[in-house]
PDB file of C-alpha atoms in Angstrom:
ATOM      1  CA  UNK D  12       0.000   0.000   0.000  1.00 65.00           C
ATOM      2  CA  UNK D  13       0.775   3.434  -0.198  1.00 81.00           C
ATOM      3  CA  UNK D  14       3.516   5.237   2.485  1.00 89.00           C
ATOM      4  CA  UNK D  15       2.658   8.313   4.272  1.00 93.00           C
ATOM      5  CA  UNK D  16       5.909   9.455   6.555  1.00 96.00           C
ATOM      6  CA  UNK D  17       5.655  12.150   9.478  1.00 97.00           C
ATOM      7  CA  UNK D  18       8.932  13.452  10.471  1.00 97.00           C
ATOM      8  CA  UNK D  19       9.867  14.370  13.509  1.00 97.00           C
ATOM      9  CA  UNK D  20       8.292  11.151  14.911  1.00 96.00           C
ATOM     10  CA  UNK D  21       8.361  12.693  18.399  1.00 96.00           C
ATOM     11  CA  UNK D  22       9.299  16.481  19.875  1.00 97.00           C
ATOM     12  CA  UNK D  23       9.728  18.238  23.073  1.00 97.00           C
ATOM     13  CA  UNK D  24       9.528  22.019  23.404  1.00 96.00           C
ATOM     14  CA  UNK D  25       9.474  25.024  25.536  1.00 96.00           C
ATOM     15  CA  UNK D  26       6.383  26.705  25.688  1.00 97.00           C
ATOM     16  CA  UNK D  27       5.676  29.459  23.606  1.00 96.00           C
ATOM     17  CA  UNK D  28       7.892  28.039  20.951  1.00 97.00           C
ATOM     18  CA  UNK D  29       6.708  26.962  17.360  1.00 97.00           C
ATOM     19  CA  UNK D  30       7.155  23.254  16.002  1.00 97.00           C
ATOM     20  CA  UNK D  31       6.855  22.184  12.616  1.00 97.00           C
ATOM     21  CA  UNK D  32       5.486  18.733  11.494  1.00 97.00           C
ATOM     22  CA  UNK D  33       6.363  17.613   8.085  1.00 97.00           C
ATOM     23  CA  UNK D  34       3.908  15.138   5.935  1.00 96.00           C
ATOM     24  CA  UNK D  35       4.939  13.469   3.133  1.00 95.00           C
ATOM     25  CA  UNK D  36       3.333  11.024   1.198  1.00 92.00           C
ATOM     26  CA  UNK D  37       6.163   8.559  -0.195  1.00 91.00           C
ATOM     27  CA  UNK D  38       5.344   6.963  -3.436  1.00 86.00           C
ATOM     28  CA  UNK D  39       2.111   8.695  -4.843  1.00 85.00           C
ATOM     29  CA  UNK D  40       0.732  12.211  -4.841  1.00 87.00           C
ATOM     30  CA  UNK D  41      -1.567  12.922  -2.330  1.00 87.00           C
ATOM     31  CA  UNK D  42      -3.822  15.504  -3.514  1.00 83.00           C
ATOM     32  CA  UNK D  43      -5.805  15.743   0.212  1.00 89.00           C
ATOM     33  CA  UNK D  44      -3.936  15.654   3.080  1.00 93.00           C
ATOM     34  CA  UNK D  45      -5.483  15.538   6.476  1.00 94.00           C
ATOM     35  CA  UNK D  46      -4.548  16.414   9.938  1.00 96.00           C
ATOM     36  CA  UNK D  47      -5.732  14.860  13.107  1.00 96.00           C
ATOM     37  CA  UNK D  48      -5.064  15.417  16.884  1.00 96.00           C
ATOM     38  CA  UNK D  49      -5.298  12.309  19.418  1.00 95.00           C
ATOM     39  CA  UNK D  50      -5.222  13.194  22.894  1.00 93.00           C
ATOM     40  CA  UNK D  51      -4.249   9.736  25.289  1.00 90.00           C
ATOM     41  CA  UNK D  52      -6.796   6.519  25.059  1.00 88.00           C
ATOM     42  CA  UNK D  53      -9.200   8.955  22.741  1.00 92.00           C
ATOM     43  CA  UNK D  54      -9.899   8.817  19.107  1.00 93.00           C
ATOM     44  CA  UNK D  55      -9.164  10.751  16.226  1.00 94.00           C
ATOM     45  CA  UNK D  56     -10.270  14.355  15.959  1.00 93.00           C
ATOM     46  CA  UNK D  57     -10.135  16.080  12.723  1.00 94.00           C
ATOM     47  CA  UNK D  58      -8.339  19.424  13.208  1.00 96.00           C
ATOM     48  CA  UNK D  59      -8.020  20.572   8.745  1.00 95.00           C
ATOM     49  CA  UNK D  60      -8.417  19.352   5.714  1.00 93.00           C
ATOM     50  CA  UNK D  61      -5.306  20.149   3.091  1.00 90.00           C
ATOM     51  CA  UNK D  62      -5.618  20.550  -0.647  1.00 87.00           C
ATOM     52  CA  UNK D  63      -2.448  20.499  -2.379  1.00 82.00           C
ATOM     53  CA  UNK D  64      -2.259  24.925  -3.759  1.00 80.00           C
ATOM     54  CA  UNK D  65      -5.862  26.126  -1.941  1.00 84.00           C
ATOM     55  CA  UNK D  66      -5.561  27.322   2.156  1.00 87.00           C
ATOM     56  CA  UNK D  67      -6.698  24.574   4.408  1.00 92.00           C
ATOM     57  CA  UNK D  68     -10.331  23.995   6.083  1.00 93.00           C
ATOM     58  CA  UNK D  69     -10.617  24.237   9.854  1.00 95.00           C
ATOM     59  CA  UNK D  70     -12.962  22.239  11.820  1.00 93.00           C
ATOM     60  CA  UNK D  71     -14.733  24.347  14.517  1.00 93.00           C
ATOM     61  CA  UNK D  72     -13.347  25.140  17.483  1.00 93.00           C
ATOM     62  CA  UNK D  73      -9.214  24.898  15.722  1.00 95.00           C
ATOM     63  CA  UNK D  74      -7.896  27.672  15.771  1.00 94.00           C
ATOM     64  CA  UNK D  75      -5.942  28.334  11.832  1.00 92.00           C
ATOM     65  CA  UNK D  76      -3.822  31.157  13.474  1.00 94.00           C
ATOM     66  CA  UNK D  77      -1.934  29.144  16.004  1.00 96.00           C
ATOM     67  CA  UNK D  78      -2.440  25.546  13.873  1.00 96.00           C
ATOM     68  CA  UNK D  79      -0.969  26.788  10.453  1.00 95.00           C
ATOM     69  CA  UNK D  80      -0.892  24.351   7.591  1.00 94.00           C
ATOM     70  CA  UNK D  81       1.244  24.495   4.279  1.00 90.00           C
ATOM     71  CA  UNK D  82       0.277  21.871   1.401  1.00 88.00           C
ATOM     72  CA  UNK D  83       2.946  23.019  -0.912  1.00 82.00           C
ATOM     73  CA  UNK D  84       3.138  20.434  -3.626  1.00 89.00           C
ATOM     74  CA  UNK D  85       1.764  17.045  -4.536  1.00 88.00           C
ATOM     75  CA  UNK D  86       3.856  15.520  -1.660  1.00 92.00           C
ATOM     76  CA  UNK D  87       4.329  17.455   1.232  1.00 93.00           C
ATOM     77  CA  UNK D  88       1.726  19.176   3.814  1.00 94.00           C
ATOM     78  CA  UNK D  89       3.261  20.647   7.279  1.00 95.00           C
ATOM     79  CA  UNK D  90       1.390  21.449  10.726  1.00 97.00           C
ATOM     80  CA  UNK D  91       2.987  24.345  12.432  1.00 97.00           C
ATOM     81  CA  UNK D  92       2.054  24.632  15.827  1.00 97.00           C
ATOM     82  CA  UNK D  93       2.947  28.477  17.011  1.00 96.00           C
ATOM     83  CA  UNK D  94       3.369  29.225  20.584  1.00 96.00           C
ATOM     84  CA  UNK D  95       2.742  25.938  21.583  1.00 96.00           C
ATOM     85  CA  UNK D  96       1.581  25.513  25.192  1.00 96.00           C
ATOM     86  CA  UNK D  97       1.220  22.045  27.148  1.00 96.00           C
ATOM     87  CA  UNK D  98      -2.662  21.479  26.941  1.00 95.00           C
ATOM     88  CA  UNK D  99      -1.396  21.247  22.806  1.00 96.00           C
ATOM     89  CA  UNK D 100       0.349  18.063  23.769  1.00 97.00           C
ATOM     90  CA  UNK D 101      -1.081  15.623  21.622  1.00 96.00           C
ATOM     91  CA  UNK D 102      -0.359  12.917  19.017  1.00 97.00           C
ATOM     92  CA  UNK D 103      -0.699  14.012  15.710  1.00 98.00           C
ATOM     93  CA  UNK D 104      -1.562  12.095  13.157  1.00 97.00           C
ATOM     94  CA  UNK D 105      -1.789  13.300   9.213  1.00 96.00           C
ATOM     95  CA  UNK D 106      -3.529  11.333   6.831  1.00 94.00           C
ATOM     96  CA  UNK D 107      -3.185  11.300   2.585  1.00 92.00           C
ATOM     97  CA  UNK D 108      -5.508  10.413  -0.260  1.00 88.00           C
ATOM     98  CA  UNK D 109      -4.001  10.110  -3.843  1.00 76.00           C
ATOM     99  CA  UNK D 110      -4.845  11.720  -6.721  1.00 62.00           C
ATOM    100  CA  UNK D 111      -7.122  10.237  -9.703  1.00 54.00           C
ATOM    101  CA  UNK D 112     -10.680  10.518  -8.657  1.00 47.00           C
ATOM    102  CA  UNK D 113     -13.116   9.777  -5.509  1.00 42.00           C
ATOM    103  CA  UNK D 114     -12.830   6.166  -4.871  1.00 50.00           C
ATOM    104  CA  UNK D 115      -9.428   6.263  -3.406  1.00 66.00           C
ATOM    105  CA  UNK D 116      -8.419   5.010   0.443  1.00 80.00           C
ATOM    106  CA  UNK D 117      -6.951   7.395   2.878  1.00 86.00           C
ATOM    107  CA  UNK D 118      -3.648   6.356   4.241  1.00 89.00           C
ATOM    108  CA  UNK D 119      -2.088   7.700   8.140  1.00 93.00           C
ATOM    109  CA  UNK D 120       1.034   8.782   8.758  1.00 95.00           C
ATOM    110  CA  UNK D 121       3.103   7.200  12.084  1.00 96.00           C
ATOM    111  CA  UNK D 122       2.248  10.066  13.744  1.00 97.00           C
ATOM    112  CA  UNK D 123       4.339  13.001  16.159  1.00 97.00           C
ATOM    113  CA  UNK D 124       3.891  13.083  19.654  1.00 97.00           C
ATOM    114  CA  UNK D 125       4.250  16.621  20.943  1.00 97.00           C
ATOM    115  CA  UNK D 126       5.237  17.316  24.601  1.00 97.00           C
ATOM    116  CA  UNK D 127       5.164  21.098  25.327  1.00 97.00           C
ATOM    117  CA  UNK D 128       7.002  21.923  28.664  1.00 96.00           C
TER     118      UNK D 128
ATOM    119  CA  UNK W   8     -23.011  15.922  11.416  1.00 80.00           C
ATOM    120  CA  UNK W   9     -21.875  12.456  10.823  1.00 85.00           C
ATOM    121  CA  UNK W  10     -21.971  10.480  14.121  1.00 91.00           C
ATOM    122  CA  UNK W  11     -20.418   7.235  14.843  1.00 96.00           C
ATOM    123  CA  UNK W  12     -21.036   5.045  17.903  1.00 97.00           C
ATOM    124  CA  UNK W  13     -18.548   2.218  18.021  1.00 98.00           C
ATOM    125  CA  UNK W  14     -18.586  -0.882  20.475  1.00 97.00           C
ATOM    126  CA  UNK W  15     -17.111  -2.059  22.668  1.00 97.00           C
ATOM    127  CA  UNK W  16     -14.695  -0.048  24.046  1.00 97.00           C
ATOM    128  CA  UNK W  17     -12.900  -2.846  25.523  1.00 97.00           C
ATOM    129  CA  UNK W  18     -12.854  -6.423  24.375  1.00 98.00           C
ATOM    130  CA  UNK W  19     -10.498  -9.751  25.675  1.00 98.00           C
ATOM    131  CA  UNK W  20     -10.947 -13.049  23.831  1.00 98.00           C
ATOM    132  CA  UNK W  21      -8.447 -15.766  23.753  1.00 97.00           C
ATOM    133  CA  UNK W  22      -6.348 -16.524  21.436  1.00 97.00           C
ATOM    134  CA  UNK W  23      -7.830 -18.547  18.098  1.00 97.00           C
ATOM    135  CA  UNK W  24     -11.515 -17.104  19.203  1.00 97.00           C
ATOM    136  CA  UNK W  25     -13.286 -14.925  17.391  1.00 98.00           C
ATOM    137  CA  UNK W  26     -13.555 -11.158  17.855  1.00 98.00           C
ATOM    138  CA  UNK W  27     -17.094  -8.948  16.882  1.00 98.00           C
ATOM    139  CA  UNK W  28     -16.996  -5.186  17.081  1.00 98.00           C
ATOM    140  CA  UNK W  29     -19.598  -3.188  15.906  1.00 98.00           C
ATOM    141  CA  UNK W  30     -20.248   0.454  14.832  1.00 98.00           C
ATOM    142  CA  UNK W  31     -23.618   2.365  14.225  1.00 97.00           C
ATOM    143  CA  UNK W  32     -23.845   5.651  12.212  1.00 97.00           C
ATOM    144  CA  UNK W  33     -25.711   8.323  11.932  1.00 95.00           C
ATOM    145  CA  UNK W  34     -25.705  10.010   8.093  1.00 93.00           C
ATOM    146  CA  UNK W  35     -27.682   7.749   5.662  1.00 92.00           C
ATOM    147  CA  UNK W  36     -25.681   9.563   3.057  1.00 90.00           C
ATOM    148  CA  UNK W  37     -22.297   7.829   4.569  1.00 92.00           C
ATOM    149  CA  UNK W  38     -21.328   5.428   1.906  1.00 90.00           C
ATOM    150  CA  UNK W  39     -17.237   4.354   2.946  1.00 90.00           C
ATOM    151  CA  UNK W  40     -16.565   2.399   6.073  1.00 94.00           C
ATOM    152  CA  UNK W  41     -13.160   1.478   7.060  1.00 94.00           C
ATOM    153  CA  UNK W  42     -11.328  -0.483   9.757  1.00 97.00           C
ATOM    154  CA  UNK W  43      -8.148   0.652  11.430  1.00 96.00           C
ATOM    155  CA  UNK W  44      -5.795  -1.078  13.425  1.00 97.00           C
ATOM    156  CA  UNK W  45      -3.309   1.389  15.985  1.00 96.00           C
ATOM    157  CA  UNK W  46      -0.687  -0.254  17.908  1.00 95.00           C
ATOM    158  CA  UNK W  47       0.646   1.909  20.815  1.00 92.00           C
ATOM    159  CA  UNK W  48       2.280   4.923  19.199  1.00 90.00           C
ATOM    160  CA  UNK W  49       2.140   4.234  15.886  1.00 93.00           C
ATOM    161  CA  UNK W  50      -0.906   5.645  13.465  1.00 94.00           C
ATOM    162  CA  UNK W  51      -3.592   3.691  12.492  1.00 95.00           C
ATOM    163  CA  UNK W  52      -3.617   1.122   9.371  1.00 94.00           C
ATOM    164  CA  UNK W  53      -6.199   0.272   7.213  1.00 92.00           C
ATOM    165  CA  UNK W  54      -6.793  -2.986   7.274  1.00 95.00           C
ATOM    166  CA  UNK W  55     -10.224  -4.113   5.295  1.00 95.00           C
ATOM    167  CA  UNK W  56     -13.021  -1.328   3.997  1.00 92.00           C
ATOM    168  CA  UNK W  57     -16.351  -1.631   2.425  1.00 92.00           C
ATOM    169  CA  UNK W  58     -18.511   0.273   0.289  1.00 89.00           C
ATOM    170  CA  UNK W  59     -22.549   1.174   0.604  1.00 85.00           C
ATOM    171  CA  UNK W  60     -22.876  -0.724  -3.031  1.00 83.00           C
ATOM    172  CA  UNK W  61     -21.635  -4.248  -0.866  1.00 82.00           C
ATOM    173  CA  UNK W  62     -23.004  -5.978   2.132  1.00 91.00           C
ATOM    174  CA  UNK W  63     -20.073  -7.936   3.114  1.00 94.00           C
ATOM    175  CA  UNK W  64     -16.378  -8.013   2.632  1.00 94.00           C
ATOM    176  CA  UNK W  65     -13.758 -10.913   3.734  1.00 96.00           C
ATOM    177  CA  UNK W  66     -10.142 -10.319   4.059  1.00 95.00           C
ATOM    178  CA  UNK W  67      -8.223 -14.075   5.099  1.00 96.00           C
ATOM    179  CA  UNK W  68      -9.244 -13.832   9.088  1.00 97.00           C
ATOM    180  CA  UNK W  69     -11.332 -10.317   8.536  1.00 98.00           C
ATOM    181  CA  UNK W  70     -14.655  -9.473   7.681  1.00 97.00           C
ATOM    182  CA  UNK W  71     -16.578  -6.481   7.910  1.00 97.00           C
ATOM    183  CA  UNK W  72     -20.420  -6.571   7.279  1.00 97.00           C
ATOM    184  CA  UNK W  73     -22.938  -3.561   6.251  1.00 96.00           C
ATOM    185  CA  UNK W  74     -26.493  -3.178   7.167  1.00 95.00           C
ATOM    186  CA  UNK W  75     -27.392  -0.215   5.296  1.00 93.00           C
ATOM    187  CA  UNK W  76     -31.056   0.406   6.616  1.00 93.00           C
ATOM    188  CA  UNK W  77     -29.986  -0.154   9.711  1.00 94.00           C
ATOM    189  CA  UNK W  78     -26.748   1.730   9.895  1.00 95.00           C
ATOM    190  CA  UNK W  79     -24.314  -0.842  11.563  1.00 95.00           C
ATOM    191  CA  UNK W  80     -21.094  -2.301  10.324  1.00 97.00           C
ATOM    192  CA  UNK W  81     -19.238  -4.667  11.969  1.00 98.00           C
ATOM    193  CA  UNK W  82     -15.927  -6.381  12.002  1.00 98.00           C
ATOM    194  CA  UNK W  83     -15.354  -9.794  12.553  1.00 98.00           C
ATOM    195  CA  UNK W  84     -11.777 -11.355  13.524  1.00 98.00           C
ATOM    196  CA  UNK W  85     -11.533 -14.883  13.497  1.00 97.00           C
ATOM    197  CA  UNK W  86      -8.574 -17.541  14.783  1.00 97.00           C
ATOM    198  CA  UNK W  87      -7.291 -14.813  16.864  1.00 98.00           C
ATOM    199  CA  UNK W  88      -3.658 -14.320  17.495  1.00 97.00           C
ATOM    200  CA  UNK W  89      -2.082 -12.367  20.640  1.00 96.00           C
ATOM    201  CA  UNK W  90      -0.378  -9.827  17.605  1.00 96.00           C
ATOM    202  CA  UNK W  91      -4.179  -8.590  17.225  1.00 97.00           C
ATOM    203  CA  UNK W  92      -4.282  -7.327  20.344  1.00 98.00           C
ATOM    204  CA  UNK W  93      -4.647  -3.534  19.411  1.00 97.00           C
ATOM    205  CA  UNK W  94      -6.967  -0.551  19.323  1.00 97.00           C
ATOM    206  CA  UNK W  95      -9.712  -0.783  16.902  1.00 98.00           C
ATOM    207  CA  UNK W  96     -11.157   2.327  14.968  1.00 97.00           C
ATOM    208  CA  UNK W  97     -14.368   2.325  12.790  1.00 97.00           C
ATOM    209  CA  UNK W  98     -15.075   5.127  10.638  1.00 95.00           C
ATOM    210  CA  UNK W  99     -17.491   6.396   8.230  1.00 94.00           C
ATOM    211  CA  UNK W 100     -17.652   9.347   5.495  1.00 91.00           C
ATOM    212  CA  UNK W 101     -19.305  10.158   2.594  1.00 86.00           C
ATOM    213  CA  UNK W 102     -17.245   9.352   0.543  1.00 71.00           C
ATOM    214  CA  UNK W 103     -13.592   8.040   0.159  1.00 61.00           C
ATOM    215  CA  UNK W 104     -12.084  10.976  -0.727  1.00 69.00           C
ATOM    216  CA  UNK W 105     -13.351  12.980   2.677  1.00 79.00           C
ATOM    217  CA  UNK W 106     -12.407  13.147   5.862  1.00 85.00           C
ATOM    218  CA  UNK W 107     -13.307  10.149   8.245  1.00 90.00           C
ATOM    219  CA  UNK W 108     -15.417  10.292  11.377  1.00 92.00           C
ATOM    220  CA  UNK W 109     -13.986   7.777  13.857  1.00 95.00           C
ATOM    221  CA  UNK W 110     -15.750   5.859  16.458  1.00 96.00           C
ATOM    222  CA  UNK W 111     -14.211   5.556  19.638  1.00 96.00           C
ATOM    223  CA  UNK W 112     -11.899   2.556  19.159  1.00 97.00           C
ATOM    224  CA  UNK W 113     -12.235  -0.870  20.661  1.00 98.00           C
ATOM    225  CA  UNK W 114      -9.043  -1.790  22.690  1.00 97.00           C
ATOM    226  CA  UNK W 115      -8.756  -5.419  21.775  1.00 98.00           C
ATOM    227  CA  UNK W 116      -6.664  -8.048  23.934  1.00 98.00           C
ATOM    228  CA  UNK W 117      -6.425 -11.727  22.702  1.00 97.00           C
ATOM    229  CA  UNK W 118      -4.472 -13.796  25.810  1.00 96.00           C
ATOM    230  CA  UNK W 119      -2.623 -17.163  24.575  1.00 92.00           C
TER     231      UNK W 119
END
């Protein structure tokens, strides 16, 4: 299947610091990228949906000026978190469908667990 | 919005039994249902999905079936093996290319 890579895999950071989270999707071109948060023993929430050259869509209640997503090219989406604070410790988790019409299966990432001190 | 209600949320079989976990949802016009397996830390995997257009699926030891008029879908592990032992996530959207709504996992533990 198809290979969806999240890099770094884990970070710790001072708060009030930014972090970046790259997504890449490996071997195809992903031309929706998504971006979940998964707090401990919870499921998946959907914070934005990516599409590759357009600004992302924010689920209520996420705030787009401190979660700021890129979806540069084909192949590569990033999650900056700006002046992170520790209730924004989370896992997240990004997700990638290819290009080439509707019927196509969305593939996670390994995720990046965040701890903000 | 789409709603999915997934049970249950914890579930211990021994190993070579079978597993059932079942999901409800909400929006008729859902039409893709997948199954995800997440081992600690890692992100979840896809491992069998099904379509409004079929009412059962069958993956070697998986299954998922689809009740349409009723909303449920369940999955169905059989000849468990202790390396199942994992959190389970349904979803649903309405269609593939969308984002997924998630139930709230099943934390499955098969003993030997």
């Amino acid at each position: 299947g198809a290979v969806v890579s999240q890099h770094p895999s884990w970070v710790i950071c001072k708060s009030g610091t930014s972090v970046k989270i790259e997504c890449r999707s490996l071997d195809f071109q992903a031309t929706t990228m998504f971006w979940y948060r998964q707090f401990p023993k919870q499921s998946l929430m959907l914070m934005a949906t990516s599409n590759e050259g357009s600004k992302a869509t924010y689920e209520q209640g996420v705030e787009k000026d401190k979660f700021l997503i890129n979806h540069a090219s084909l192949t590569l989406s990033t999650l900056t978190v700006t002046s992170a604070h520790p209730e924004d410790s989370s896992f997240y988790i990004c997700s990638a469908i290819g290009a080439g019409g509707a019927q196509e299966t969305q593939y996670f990432g390994p995720g990046t667990r965040l701890l903000v001190l | 919005g789409e709603n999915v209600e997934q049970h249950p949320s914890t579930l211990s079989v021994q190993e070579g039994d079978s597993a059932v976990i079942k999901c409800t949802y909400s929006d008729s016009a859902s039409n893709y249902f997948p199954w995800y397996k997440q081992e600690l830390g890692k992100g979840p995997q896809l491992i069998i999905d099904i379509r409004s257009n079929v009412g059962e699926k069958k993956d070697q030891r998986i299954a998922v079936t689809l009740n349409k008029t009723a909303k449920h879908f369940s999955l169905h592990i059989t000849e468990t093996q202790p390396e199942d032992s994992a959190v389970y996530f349904c979803a649903a959207s309405k269609n593939s290319g969308y984002a997924l709504n998630f139930g709230k996992g099943t934390s499955l533990l098969v003993t030997p």
